[in-house]
Coordinates of C-alpha atoms in Angstrom, one line a residue:
X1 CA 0.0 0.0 0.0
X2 CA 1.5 3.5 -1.1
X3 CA 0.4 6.5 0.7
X4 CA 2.1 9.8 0.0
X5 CA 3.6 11.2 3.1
X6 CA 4.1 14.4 1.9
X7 CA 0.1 15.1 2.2
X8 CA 0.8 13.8 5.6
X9 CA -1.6 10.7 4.8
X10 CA 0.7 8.6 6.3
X11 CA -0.5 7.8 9.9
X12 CA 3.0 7.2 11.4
X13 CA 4.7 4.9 13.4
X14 CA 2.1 4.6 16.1
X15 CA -0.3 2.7 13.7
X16 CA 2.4 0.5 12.5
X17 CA 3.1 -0.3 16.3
X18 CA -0.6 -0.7 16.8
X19 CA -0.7 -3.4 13.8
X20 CA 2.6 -5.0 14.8
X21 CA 0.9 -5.2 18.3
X22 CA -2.8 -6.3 17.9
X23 CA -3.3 -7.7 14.1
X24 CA -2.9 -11.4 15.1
X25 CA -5.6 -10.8 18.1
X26 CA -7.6 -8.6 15.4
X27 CA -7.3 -11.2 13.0
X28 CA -8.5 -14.5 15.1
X29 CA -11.7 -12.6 15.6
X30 CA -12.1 -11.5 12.0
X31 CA -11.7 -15.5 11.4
X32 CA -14.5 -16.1 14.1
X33 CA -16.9 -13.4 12.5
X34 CA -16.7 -14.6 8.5
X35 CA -15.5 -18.3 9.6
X36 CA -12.7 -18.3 6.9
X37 CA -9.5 -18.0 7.2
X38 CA -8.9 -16.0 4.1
X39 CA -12.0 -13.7 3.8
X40 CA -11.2 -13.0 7.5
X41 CA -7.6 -12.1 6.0
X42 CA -9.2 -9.4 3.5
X43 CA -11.7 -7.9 6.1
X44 CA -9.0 -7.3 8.5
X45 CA -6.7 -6.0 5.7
X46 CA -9.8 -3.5 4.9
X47 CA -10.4 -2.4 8.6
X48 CA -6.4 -1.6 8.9
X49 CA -6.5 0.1 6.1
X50 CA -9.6 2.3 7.1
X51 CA -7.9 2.3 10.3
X52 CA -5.2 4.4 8.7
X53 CA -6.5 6.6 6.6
X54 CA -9.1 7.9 9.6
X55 CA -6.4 7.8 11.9
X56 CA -6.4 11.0 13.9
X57 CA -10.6 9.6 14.6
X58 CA -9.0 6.0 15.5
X59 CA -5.6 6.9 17.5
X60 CA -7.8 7.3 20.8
X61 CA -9.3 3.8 20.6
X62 CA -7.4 2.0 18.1
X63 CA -8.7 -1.6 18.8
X64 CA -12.2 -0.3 19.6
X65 CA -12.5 1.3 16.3
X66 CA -10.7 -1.6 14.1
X67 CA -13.0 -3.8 15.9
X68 CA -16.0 -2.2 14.9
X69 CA -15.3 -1.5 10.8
X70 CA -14.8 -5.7 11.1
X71 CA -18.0 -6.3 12.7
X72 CA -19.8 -3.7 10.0
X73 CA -17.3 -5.2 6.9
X74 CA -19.1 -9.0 8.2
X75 CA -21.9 -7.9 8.1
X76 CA -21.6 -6.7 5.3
X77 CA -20.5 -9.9 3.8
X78 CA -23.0 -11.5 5.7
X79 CA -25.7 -9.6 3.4
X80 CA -23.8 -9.8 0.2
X81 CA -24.0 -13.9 0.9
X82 CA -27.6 -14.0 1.3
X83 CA -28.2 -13.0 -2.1
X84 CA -25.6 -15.0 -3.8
X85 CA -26.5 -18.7 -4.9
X86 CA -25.0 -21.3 -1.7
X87 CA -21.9 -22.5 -2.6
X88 CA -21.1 -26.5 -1.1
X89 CA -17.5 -26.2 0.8
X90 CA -14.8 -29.2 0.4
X91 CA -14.7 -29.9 3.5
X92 CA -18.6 -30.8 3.6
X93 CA -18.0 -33.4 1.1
X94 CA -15.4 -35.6 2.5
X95 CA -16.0 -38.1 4.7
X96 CA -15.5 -37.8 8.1
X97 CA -13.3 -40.5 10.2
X98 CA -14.8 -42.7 13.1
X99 CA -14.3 -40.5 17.0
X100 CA -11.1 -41.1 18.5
X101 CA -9.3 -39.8 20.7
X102 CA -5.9 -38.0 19.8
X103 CA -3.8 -35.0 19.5
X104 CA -5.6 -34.1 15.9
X105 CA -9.0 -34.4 18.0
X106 CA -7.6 -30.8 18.7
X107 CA -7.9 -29.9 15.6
X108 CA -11.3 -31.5 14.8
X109 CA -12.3 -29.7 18.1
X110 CA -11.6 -26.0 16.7
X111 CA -13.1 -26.8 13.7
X112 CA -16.6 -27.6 15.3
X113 CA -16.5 -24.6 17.3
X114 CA -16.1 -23.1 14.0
X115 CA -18.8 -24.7 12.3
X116 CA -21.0 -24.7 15.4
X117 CA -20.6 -20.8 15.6
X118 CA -21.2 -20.4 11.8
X119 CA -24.5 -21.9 12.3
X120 CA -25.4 -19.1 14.9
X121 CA -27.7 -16.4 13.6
X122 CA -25.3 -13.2 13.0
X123 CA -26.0 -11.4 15.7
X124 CA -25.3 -14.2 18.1
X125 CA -22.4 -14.8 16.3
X126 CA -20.9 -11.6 17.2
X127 CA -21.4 -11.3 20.8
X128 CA -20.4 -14.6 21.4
X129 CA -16.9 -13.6 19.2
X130 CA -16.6 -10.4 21.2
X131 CA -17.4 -11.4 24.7
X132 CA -15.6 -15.1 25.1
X133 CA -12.9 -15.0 22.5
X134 CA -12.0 -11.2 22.2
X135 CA -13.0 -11.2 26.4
X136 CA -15.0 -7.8 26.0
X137 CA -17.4 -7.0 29.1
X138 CA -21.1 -6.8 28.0
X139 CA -20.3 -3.3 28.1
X140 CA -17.8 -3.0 25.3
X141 CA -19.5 -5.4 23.3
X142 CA -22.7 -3.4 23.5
X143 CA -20.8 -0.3 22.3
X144 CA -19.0 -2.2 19.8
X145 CA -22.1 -3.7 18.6
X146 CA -24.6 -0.5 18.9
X147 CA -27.1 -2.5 21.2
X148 CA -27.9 -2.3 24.8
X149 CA -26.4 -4.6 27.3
X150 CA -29.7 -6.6 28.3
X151 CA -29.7 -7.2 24.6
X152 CA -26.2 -8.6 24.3
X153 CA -26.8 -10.5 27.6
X154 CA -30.1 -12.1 25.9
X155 CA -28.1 -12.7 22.6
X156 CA -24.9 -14.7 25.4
X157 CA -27.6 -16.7 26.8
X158 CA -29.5 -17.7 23.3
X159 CA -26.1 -18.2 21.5
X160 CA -24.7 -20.4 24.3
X161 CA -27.4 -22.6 24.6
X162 CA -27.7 -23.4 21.1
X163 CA -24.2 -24.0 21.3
X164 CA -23.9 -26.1 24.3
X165 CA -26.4 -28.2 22.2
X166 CA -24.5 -27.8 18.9
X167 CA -21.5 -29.3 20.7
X168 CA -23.3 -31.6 23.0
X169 CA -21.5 -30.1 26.3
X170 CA -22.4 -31.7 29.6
X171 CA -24.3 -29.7 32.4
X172 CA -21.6 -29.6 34.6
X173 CA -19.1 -26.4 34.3
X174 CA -21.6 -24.3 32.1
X175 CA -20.3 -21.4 31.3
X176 CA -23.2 -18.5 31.3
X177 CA -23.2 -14.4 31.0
X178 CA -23.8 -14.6 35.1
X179 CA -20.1 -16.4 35.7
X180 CA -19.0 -14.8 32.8
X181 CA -19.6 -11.2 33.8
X182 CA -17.0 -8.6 34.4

């Protein structure tokens, strides 16, 4: 990317200690948003670089606001997708091995957390992304999503019960929005 610093475009080094800092943490949550690896690549490639040029708006919050353009970029994939014919991914297709239990069950583990927070509706989706894996209070995650709290709290408890369900997780060691909290 070439921006001319001599029309002081150029945000300067704090934004490139703020990516070198925070774009591996900014990019596992993209990949929990979109739920691919490489779209979640591009969207987080798009948020840096609105990041940049709005800079002297972002400096004060620079996670916050990064944050935020890749919840509104999702979504905005998430509406593109809707009107674009399904496509059938590889992975569906093959078959899948008998349950055991090894190191690669790690692996397979991830992967239906993936696919078992792909199946939430979006909204869901999100909060569940921003409170447990980007650890966000239901305060931040309200102001990130534009929502009030008792609405993120009701979207946690919906969203983690489908979940638990999804995954088939015992009732012992539940985790809820109550023990959750901050």
């Amino acid at each position: 990317m070439f921006i001319d610093q001599d029309r002081g475009a150029w945000p300067g080094a704090d934004f490139e200690r703020f990516v070198l800092s925070r774009s591996t943490a900014l990019l596992g949550i993209a990949v929990l948003l979109v739920g691919d690896r490489g779209h979640a690549e591009d969207l987080l490639q798009t948020a840096l670089l609105r990041a940049s040029l709005r800079w002297r708006a972002a400096r004060e919050q620079p996670e916050a606001y990064v944050r935020r353009v890749l919840v509104n970029l999702a979504r905005d994939r998430w509406r593109r997708s809707r009107r674009r014919v399904a496509e059938q991914s590889l992975d569906d297709t093959t078959p899948r091995p008998a349950d055991r239990r090894d190191p690669a069950d790690l692996v397979a583990d991830r992967t239906a957390i993936r696919q078992a927070l792909a199946g939430l509706p979006r909204r869901q989706r999100e909060v569940v992304v921003l409170r447990f894996f980007a650890d966000l209070s239901v305060a931040d995650t309200a102001e990130t999503l534009g929502m009030s709290e008792g609405t993120v709290k009701a979207h946690t408890n919906r969203a983690l019960a489908r979940l638990r369900q999804e995954l088939g997780e015992p009732e012992t060691g539940r985790i809820t929005e109550e023990n959750h909290a901050r």
